[in-house]
Amino acid sequence: MRNLRLVLWVAVAVAAMIGGALLWRQSNAPLLKPVPTQVSFGGPFTLIDSGGQPFASSKLAGKPYAIFFGFTHCPDVCPTTLARLVKLRRQLGNEGAFQIVFVTVDPERDGPKEVGNYADLFGSPIIGLTGSGSQIAQVKKDYGIFSEKVGTGDDYTIDHTATVLLFDGDQKFQSTIAPDETDETAIAKLKKLT
Amino acid sequence: MLRPATFAIALTLAACSAPGPKISTRDAWARETGSADSAAAYVTIENKGGADELVGAKASIGEAMIHESSMDGGVMRMRPVANGEGLSVPSNGKLMLGPGGTHVMIMGLKGPLKAGDHFNLTLLFAKARPHKVDVTVKPAGAK
């Protein structure tokens, strides 16, 4: 009996959460949609690279790139996503197939050194970028990225869009890779970039 | 004659109580870290006995908490699994802690985790005794 009641209460809680999530999504318009048909993301930016130098997005031109927004204190989803991109790039057979760009949504804690150390962890070239608070806010807006600090003090975490955005060599937005998409789908999208 | 009655009651109680959990673990690993002082550890928990719940964890290298990552309209959220609320380790089943889902978050690392390092993780259960796990640190590019 106790188990049945527990199950029912869990069902009620799940229903409430789904309802809440739907309402929340409706009230927060600029979220990245999984199927971008008319919408577009991107645009020129200047951020700061791991050497502390300005990095203009024009440097990425000529070769496709996958751009992912995260933060270096993110222990699970961010390294999982970057590791996956590195793996997919190897599966495509060459390290030069596309560039991987990591932009922090946590410029408070992630300076050039932090994003550089983080990008270097994966044993394959990743461009780590940070910027001032306003530079990051602007690029997030242009790229349809949501992020929100959770918690206080030094141990805060950040909820953020975990979708990877794909651009072709002409810096045109092409498609996205969601964390729950299969590798086959992701590879097909990456192949289309070139 | 009190004794047979007591014996009968004891038997009845034994028959009513579920068998205890039999916990074992495999594939315990964590990803190499950079300059940030947090890491995630993953492990598969198998249970060949009665149902149990994972209620917490302790790590030799920092403060451990069970966290859950979940997707909500493309946004990844990470939350601690609430205190006192356990994660089900079903009877004759398993609980997998893996990338992008439920994991052990370790905060306050004293130094970065390097590939090849090992550390101790103790999993705490509602019924089973604390279970010690040897966690292997793998390259950041793993999995």
XYZ file of N, CA, C and O in Angstrom, chain B:
572
model
N 3.162 -22.872 27.711
C 4.239 -23.127 26.732
C 4.474 -21.887 25.864
O 3.817 -21.664 24.858
N 5.354 -21.072 26.295
C 5.604 -19.831 25.578
C 6.521 -20.038 24.373
O 6.373 -19.395 23.350
N 7.439 -20.967 24.519
C 8.513 -21.044 23.521
C 8.058 -21.294 22.064
O 8.462 -20.561 21.169
N 7.184 -22.324 21.836
C 6.764 -22.542 20.436
C 6.064 -21.321 19.854
O 6.230 -20.997 18.673
N 5.303 -20.619 20.712
C 4.580 -19.437 20.219
C 5.590 -18.371 19.766
O 5.460 -17.802 18.682
N 6.587 -18.111 20.581
C 7.613 -17.126 20.241
C 8.296 -17.510 18.932
O 8.540 -16.690 18.054
N 8.585 -18.838 18.848
C 9.253 -19.347 17.652
C 8.401 -19.090 16.405
O 8.885 -18.640 15.373
N 7.082 -19.343 16.563
C 6.150 -19.148 15.439
C 6.131 -17.684 15.021
O 6.153 -17.361 13.825
N 6.112 -16.792 15.995
C 6.089 -15.355 15.684
C 7.376 -14.963 14.945
O 7.346 -14.269 13.932
N 8.492 -15.476 15.460
C 9.786 -15.162 14.836
C 9.800 -15.626 13.386
O 10.250 -14.911 12.496
N 9.269 -16.818 13.158
C 9.201 -17.360 11.795
C 8.372 -16.467 10.890
O 8.756 -16.161 9.771
N 7.202 -16.054 11.410
C 6.301 -15.205 10.630
C 7.009 -13.910 10.252
O 6.954 -13.452 9.122
N 7.689 -13.306 11.235
C 8.394 -12.048 10.973
C 9.455 -12.238 9.901
O 9.586 -11.439 8.995
N 10.180 -13.350 10.015
C 11.247 -13.611 9.043
C 10.675 -13.745 7.648
O 11.246 -13.268 6.680
N 9.512 -14.395 7.568
C 8.897 -14.610 6.257
C 8.406 -13.302 5.654
O 8.403 -13.117 4.446
N 7.995 -12.370 6.527
C 7.465 -11.091 6.042
C 8.546 -10.151 5.551
O 8.350 -9.402 4.612
N 9.690 -10.128 6.248
C 10.706 -9.143 5.878
C 11.381 -9.553 4.573
O 11.669 -10.721 4.347
N 11.598 -8.581 3.703
C 12.195 -8.834 2.390
C 13.660 -9.236 2.563
O 14.279 -8.895 3.559
N 14.199 -9.973 1.575
C 15.614 -10.324 1.662
C 16.473 -9.069 1.569
O 16.080 -8.088 0.941
N 17.617 -9.089 2.191
C 18.490 -7.916 2.194
C 19.130 -7.693 0.837
O 19.227 -8.619 0.025
N 19.549 -6.474 0.543
C 20.208 -6.183 -0.728
C 21.594 -6.824 -0.790
O 22.206 -7.049 0.250
N 22.056 -7.157 -1.977
C 23.423 -7.672 -2.189
C 24.070 -6.767 -3.226
O 23.829 -6.912 -4.429
N 24.860 -5.848 -2.752
C 25.381 -4.781 -3.619
C 26.778 -5.121 -4.152
O 27.643 -5.594 -3.416
N 26.972 -4.891 -5.433
C 28.324 -4.930 -5.993
C 28.441 -3.789 -6.997
O 27.427 -3.246 -7.446
N 29.657 -3.399 -7.325
C 29.820 -2.272 -8.246
C 30.826 -2.622 -9.332
O 31.678 -3.488 -9.156
N 30.705 -1.951 -10.472
C 31.700 -2.081 -11.535
C 31.805 -0.784 -12.335
O 30.965 0.102 -12.203
N 32.841 -0.723 -13.179
C 33.060 0.436 -14.066
C 33.048 1.773 -13.330
O 32.377 2.708 -13.747
N 33.768 1.851 -12.230
C 33.836 3.134 -11.516
C 34.931 3.996 -12.130
O 36.082 3.586 -12.189
N 34.535 5.166 -12.630
C 35.531 6.036 -13.242
C 35.165 7.502 -13.061
O 34.025 7.844 -12.745
N 36.159 8.341 -13.272
C 35.950 9.789 -13.225
C 36.779 10.382 -14.344
O 37.727 9.765 -14.818
N 36.396 11.572 -14.753
C 37.117 12.233 -15.823
C 38.225 13.095 -15.249
O 38.063 13.704 -14.203
N 39.332 13.150 -15.974
C 40.426 14.054 -15.656
C 39.878 15.485 -15.512
O 38.950 15.844 -16.212
N 40.469 16.278 -14.642
C 39.979 17.653 -14.484
C 41.059 18.676 -14.802
O 42.250 18.356 -14.799
N 40.631 19.895 -15.063
C 41.565 20.995 -15.324
C 41.785 21.799 -14.067
O 42.054 21.246 -13.006
N 41.621 23.114 -14.162
C 41.884 23.935 -12.986
C 40.678 24.058 -12.057
O 40.819 24.516 -10.935
N 39.490 23.650 -12.519
C 38.315 23.726 -11.656
C 38.425 22.682 -10.550
O 39.043 21.636 -10.739
N 37.825 22.967 -9.396
C 37.978 22.053 -8.261
C 36.792 21.111 -8.110
O 36.437 20.732 -7.016
N 36.157 20.771 -9.232
C 35.042 19.829 -9.141
C 35.170 18.726 -10.184
O 35.785 18.928 -11.230
N 34.604 17.579 -9.864
C 34.688 16.433 -10.770
C 33.403 15.626 -10.659
O 32.630 15.797 -9.722
N 33.196 14.750 -11.627
C 32.056 13.841 -11.570
C 32.577 12.411 -11.590
O 33.540 12.121 -12.303
N 31.985 11.555 -10.789
C 32.359 10.136 -10.792
C 31.154 9.315 -11.224
O 30.009 9.665 -10.928
N 31.443 8.238 -11.946
C 30.397 7.375 -12.486
C 30.632 5.932 -12.051
O 31.770 5.494 -11.935
N 29.555 5.203 -11.827
C 29.691 3.801 -11.402
C 28.383 3.063 -11.687
O 27.313 3.670 -11.717
N 28.508 1.784 -11.948
C 27.314 0.957 -12.097
C 27.141 0.129 -10.828
O 28.072 -0.558 -10.405
N 25.977 0.245 -10.219
C 25.684 -0.459 -8.971
C 24.740 -1.612 -9.283
O 23.660 -1.396 -9.844
N 25.164 -2.815 -8.940
C 24.309 -3.984 -9.186
C 23.813 -4.538 -7.858
O 24.520 -4.494 -6.857
N 22.610 -5.059 -7.905
C 21.993 -5.560 -6.690
C 21.392 -6.942 -6.947
O 20.441 -7.085 -7.699
N 21.982 -7.962 -6.318
C 21.469 -9.330 -6.501
C 20.573 -9.743 -5.340
O 20.329 -10.938 -5.138
N 20.103 -8.770 -4.567
C 19.228 -9.086 -3.440
C 17.983 -8.223 -3.467
O 17.498 -7.853 -4.532
N 17.485 -7.884 -2.276
C 16.260 -7.082 -2.163
C 16.522 -5.620 -2.486
O 17.665 -5.163 -2.476
N 15.437 -4.905 -2.746
C 15.530 -3.495 -3.152
C 16.222 -2.638 -2.100
O 16.129 -2.897 -0.902
N 16.948 -1.646 -2.582
C 17.636 -0.724 -1.682
C 17.620 0.659 -2.318
O 17.101 0.831 -3.434
N 18.193 1.623 -1.607
C 18.287 2.974 -2.143
C 19.674 3.524 -1.902
O 20.237 3.337 -0.825
N 20.195 4.210 -2.912
C 21.455 4.931 -2.755
C 21.099 6.284 -2.138
O 20.322 7.046 -2.698
N 21.671 6.574 -0.975
C 21.276 7.812 -0.286
C 22.396 8.845 -0.196
O 22.161 9.989 0.176
N 23.614 8.448 -0.536
C 24.694 9.428 -0.446
C 26.026 8.819 -0.812
O 26.112 7.645 -1.199
N 27.077 9.622 -0.734
C 28.422 9.143 -1.055
C 29.450 9.971 -0.304
O 29.186 11.113 0.080
N 30.596 9.353 -0.064
C 31.723 10.071 0.533
C 32.939 9.803 -0.335
O 33.114 8.691 -0.821
N 33.770 10.817 -0.522
C 34.973 10.622 -1.336
C 36.197 10.998 -0.517
O 36.131 11.860 0.358
N 37.322 10.325 -0.840
C 38.563 10.601 -0.116
C 39.166 11.939 -0.554
O 40.017 12.493 0.124
N 38.709 12.468 -1.685
C 39.392 13.628 -2.265
C 38.597 14.924 -2.200
O 39.067 15.971 -2.638
N 37.390 14.889 -1.668
C 36.584 16.109 -1.608
C 35.208 15.797 -1.075
O 34.937 14.686 -0.608
N 34.334 16.774 -1.197
C 32.983 16.597 -0.687
C 32.111 16.008 -1.793
O 32.008 16.585 -2.870
N 31.500 14.867 -1.516
C 30.726 14.172 -2.555
C 29.229 14.353 -2.346
O 28.741 14.370 -1.219
N 28.534 14.520 -3.442
C 27.073 14.622 -3.419
C 26.527 13.901 -4.636
O 27.174 13.880 -5.677
N 25.330 13.340 -4.500
C 24.703 12.726 -5.666
C 23.964 13.829 -6.421
O 23.151 14.541 -5.836
N 24.271 13.981 -7.686
C 23.640 15.016 -8.509
C 22.933 14.386 -9.696
O 23.317 13.326 -10.159
N 21.963 15.106 -10.177
C 21.210 14.639 -11.329
C 21.265 15.731 -12.410
O 20.929 16.876 -12.130
N 21.716 15.386 -13.612
C 21.628 16.325 -14.721
C 20.354 15.993 -15.477
O 20.044 14.829 -15.693
N 19.622 17.020 -15.872
C 18.418 16.744 -16.652
C 18.247 17.806 -17.714
O 18.644 18.950 -17.538
N 17.657 17.405 -18.832
C 17.455 18.312 -19.953
C 16.067 18.911 -19.881
O 15.103 18.223 -19.640
N 15.995 20.204 -20.126
C 14.705 20.875 -20.132
C 14.723 21.886 -21.277
O 15.304 22.954 -21.151
N 14.132 21.520 -22.399
C 14.103 22.410 -23.557
C 15.485 22.834 -24.012
O 15.708 23.997 -24.285
N 16.429 21.906 -24.048
C 17.779 22.210 -24.510
C 18.689 22.729 -23.406
O 19.886 22.859 -23.585
N 18.110 23.019 -22.249
C 18.907 23.537 -21.138
C 19.235 22.405 -20.172
O 18.359 21.651 -19.761
N 20.530 22.282 -19.849
C 20.954 21.251 -18.926
C 20.929 21.810 -17.516
O 21.502 22.866 -17.259
N 20.245 21.136 -16.651
C 20.184 21.554 -15.248
C 20.812 20.489 -14.377
O 20.666 19.311 -14.647
N 21.507 20.943 -13.344
C 22.135 19.985 -12.433
C 21.645 20.292 -11.021
O 21.714 21.429 -10.575
N 21.136 19.281 -10.364
C 20.605 19.486 -9.016
C 21.052 18.361 -8.112
O 21.117 17.209 -8.545
N 21.313 18.684 -6.836
C 21.587 17.587 -5.918
C 20.326 16.761 -5.718
O 19.226 17.305 -5.743
N 20.500 15.477 -5.550
C 19.373 14.633 -5.183
C 19.101 14.962 -3.721
O 20.002 14.940 -2.894
N 17.871 15.353 -3.416
C 17.551 15.918 -2.101
C 17.950 15.008 -0.949
O 17.934 13.783 -1.081
N 18.292 15.619 0.137
C 18.682 14.896 1.344
C 17.587 13.940 1.795
O 16.428 14.308 1.822
N 17.970 12.744 2.130
C 16.994 11.792 2.641
C 16.190 11.117 1.538
O 15.480 10.160 1.779
N 16.337 11.610 0.324
C 15.596 11.027 -0.800
C 16.577 10.123 -1.537
O 17.597 10.592 -2.025
N 16.285 8.859 -1.602
C 17.246 7.937 -2.190
C 16.958 7.647 -3.651
O 15.871 7.907 -4.137
N 17.976 7.098 -4.322
C 17.784 6.645 -5.698
C 17.601 5.136 -5.655
O 18.402 4.429 -5.043
N 16.581 4.672 -6.307
C 16.232 3.259 -6.233
C 17.310 2.353 -6.836
O 17.778 2.582 -7.941
N 17.718 1.355 -6.066
C 18.576 0.286 -6.582
C 17.690 -0.953 -6.523
O 17.595 -1.609 -5.494
N 16.991 -1.245 -7.632
C 15.945 -2.266 -7.573
C 16.471 -3.657 -7.225
O 17.639 -3.963 -7.451
N 15.559 -4.442 -6.713
C 15.853 -5.826 -6.393
C 16.263 -6.549 -7.679
O 15.594 -6.425 -8.703
N 17.367 -7.280 -7.638
C 17.897 -7.980 -8.819
C 17.999 -7.060 -10.036
O 17.702 -7.454 -11.154
N 18.390 -5.847 -9.783
C 18.526 -4.881 -10.877
C 19.773 -4.055 -10.674
O 20.678 -4.436 -9.942
N 19.818 -2.911 -11.389
C 20.991 -2.070 -11.224
C 20.647 -0.592 -11.316
O 19.591 -0.212 -11.817
N 21.552 0.218 -10.815
C 21.460 1.670 -10.922
C 22.745 2.122 -11.600
O 23.842 1.839 -11.119
N 22.584 2.780 -12.743
C 23.778 3.233 -13.459
C 23.962 4.728 -13.281
O 23.064 5.504 -13.569
N 25.129 5.125 -12.790
C 25.472 6.535 -12.729
C 26.409 6.777 -13.910
O 27.487 6.196 -13.980
N 25.967 7.602 -14.867
C 26.757 7.782 -16.079
C 26.714 9.211 -16.578
O 25.914 10.017 -16.100
N 27.584 9.532 -17.568
C 27.665 10.890 -18.099
C 26.311 11.423 -18.559
O 25.544 10.703 -19.195
N 26.028 12.670 -18.197
C 24.813 13.326 -18.641
C 23.570 12.930 -17.861
O 22.466 13.304 -18.228
N 23.740 12.159 -16.800
C 22.591 11.744 -15.997
C 22.916 11.886 -14.527
O 23.463 12.894 -14.103
N 22.593 10.859 -13.773
C 22.912 10.901 -12.356
C 24.392 10.599 -12.169
O 24.935 9.716 -12.823
N 25.038 11.362 -11.324
C 26.470 11.155 -11.089
C 26.830 11.570 -9.685
O 26.050 12.233 -9.008
N 28.034 11.176 -9.249
C 28.527 11.662 -7.967
C 29.364 12.900 -8.258
O 30.359 12.837 -8.959
N 28.907 14.022 -7.763
C 29.637 15.274 -7.947
C 30.583 15.420 -6.758
O 30.176 15.259 -5.617
N 31.849 15.696 -7.069
C 32.827 15.871 -5.991
C 33.349 17.300 -6.049
O 33.854 17.739 -7.083
N 33.187 18.007 -4.961
C 33.600 19.414 -4.925
C 34.759 19.609 -3.962
O 35.010 18.776 -3.087
N 35.445 20.720 -4.137
C 36.537 21.068 -3.231
C 37.757 20.190 -3.406
O 38.446 19.864 -2.429
N 38.046 19.780 -4.657
C 39.241 18.973 -4.923
C 40.479 19.771 -4.511
O 40.567 20.970 -4.769
N 41.445 19.078 -3.913
C 42.667 19.774 -3.502
C 43.616 19.965 -4.682
O 44.426 20.877 -4.696
N 43.506 19.115 -5.655
C 44.330 19.261 -6.855
C 43.620 18.610 -8.011
O 42.615 17.913 -7.813
N 44.091 18.834 -9.248
C 43.417 18.231 -10.394
C 43.525 16.700 -10.396
O 44.482 16.148 -9.865
N 42.549 16.048 -10.974
C 42.600 14.593 -11.154
C 43.320 14.318 -12.466
O 42.986 14.899 -13.491
N 44.311 13.443 -12.409
C 45.084 13.095 -13.618
C 44.724 11.682 -14.052
O 44.491 10.816 -13.206
N 44.740 11.479 -15.365
C 44.447 10.148 -15.893
C 45.378 9.134 -15.241
O 46.577 9.372 -15.120
N 44.820 8.011 -14.798
C 45.610 6.977 -14.144
C 45.541 7.037 -12.624
O 45.865 6.074 -11.946
N 45.125 8.191 -12.072
C 44.939 8.313 -10.621
C 43.816 7.383 -10.157
O 42.955 6.993 -10.952
N 43.841 7.087 -8.877
C 42.747 6.334 -8.254
C 42.309 7.070 -7.002
O 43.117 7.725 -6.374
N 41.048 6.964 -6.658
C 40.626 7.464 -5.349
C 39.476 6.610 -4.829
O 38.881 5.827 -5.575
N 39.217 6.759 -3.521
C 38.166 5.968 -2.885
C 36.850 6.717 -2.844
O 36.821 7.910 -2.549
N 35.810 5.971 -3.141
C 34.465 6.512 -3.045
C 33.687 5.521 -2.190
O 33.807 4.310 -2.384
N 32.935 6.026 -1.227
C 32.102 5.149 -0.417
C 30.648 5.473 -0.705
O 30.221 6.618 -0.560
N 29.929 4.472 -1.171
C 28.514 4.664 -1.483
C 27.691 4.310 -0.259
O 27.937 3.284 0.395
N 26.715 5.160 0.065
C 25.890 4.959 1.254
C 24.485 4.551 0.844
O 23.885 5.177 -0.031
N 24.011 3.494 1.463
C 22.700 2.955 1.109
C 21.740 3.021 2.292
O 22.169 3.107 3.447
N 20.459 2.950 1.986
C 19.451 2.962 3.048
C 19.548 1.684 3.883
O 19.421 1.723 5.104
N 19.801 0.550 3.215
C 19.821 -0.721 3.942
C 21.217 -1.347 3.967
O 21.701 -1.729 5.028
N 21.823 -1.480 2.801
C 23.121 -2.163 2.728
C 24.192 -1.365 3.469
O 24.047 -0.155 3.662
N 25.244 -2.040 3.857
C 26.344 -1.347 4.528
C 27.085 -0.482 3.516
O 27.035 -0.733 2.314
N 27.798 0.545 4.008
C 28.553 1.397 3.078
C 29.450 0.555 2.180
O 30.067 -0.406 2.634
N 29.489 0.911 0.906
C 30.223 0.113 -0.078
C 31.377 0.944 -0.640
O 31.174 1.994 -1.231
N 32.592 0.424 -0.451
C 33.772 1.161 -0.899
C 34.086 0.836 -2.367
O 34.044 -0.323 -2.769
N 34.390 1.861 -3.131
C 34.654 1.691 -4.565
C 35.988 2.341 -4.909
O 36.284 3.443 -4.450
N 36.787 1.653 -5.705
C 38.033 2.231 -6.207
C 37.742 2.869 -7.561
O 37.369 2.186 -8.505
N 37.901 4.181 -7.642
C 37.559 4.915 -8.869
C 38.831 5.196 -9.662
O 39.821 5.672 -9.122
N 38.801 4.878 -10.959
C 39.933 5.135 -11.841
C 39.700 6.440 -12.602
O 38.621 6.642 -13.156
N 40.692 7.302 -12.629
C 40.575 8.541 -13.396
C 40.992 8.262 -14.841
O 42.064 7.707 -15.095
N 40.106 8.628 -15.766
C 40.368 8.385 -17.187
C 40.632 9.700 -17.909
O 40.235 10.763 -17.422
N 41.256 9.642 -19.084
C 41.495 10.872 -19.840
C 40.178 11.612 -20.091
O 39.128 10.978 -20.208
N 40.257 12.936 -20.170
C 39.041 13.745 -20.343
C 38.265 13.330 -21.589
O 37.055 13.430 -21.643
N 38.987 12.838 -22.594
C 38.339 12.461 -23.839
C 37.635 11.111 -23.795
O 37.069 10.677 -24.781
N 37.660 10.429 -22.633
C 37.049 9.094 -22.533
C 35.547 9.205 -22.625
O 34.955 10.084 -22.019
N 34.919 8.294 -23.327
C 33.470 8.158 -23.467
C 32.799 9.449 -23.896
O 32.211 10.161 -23.133
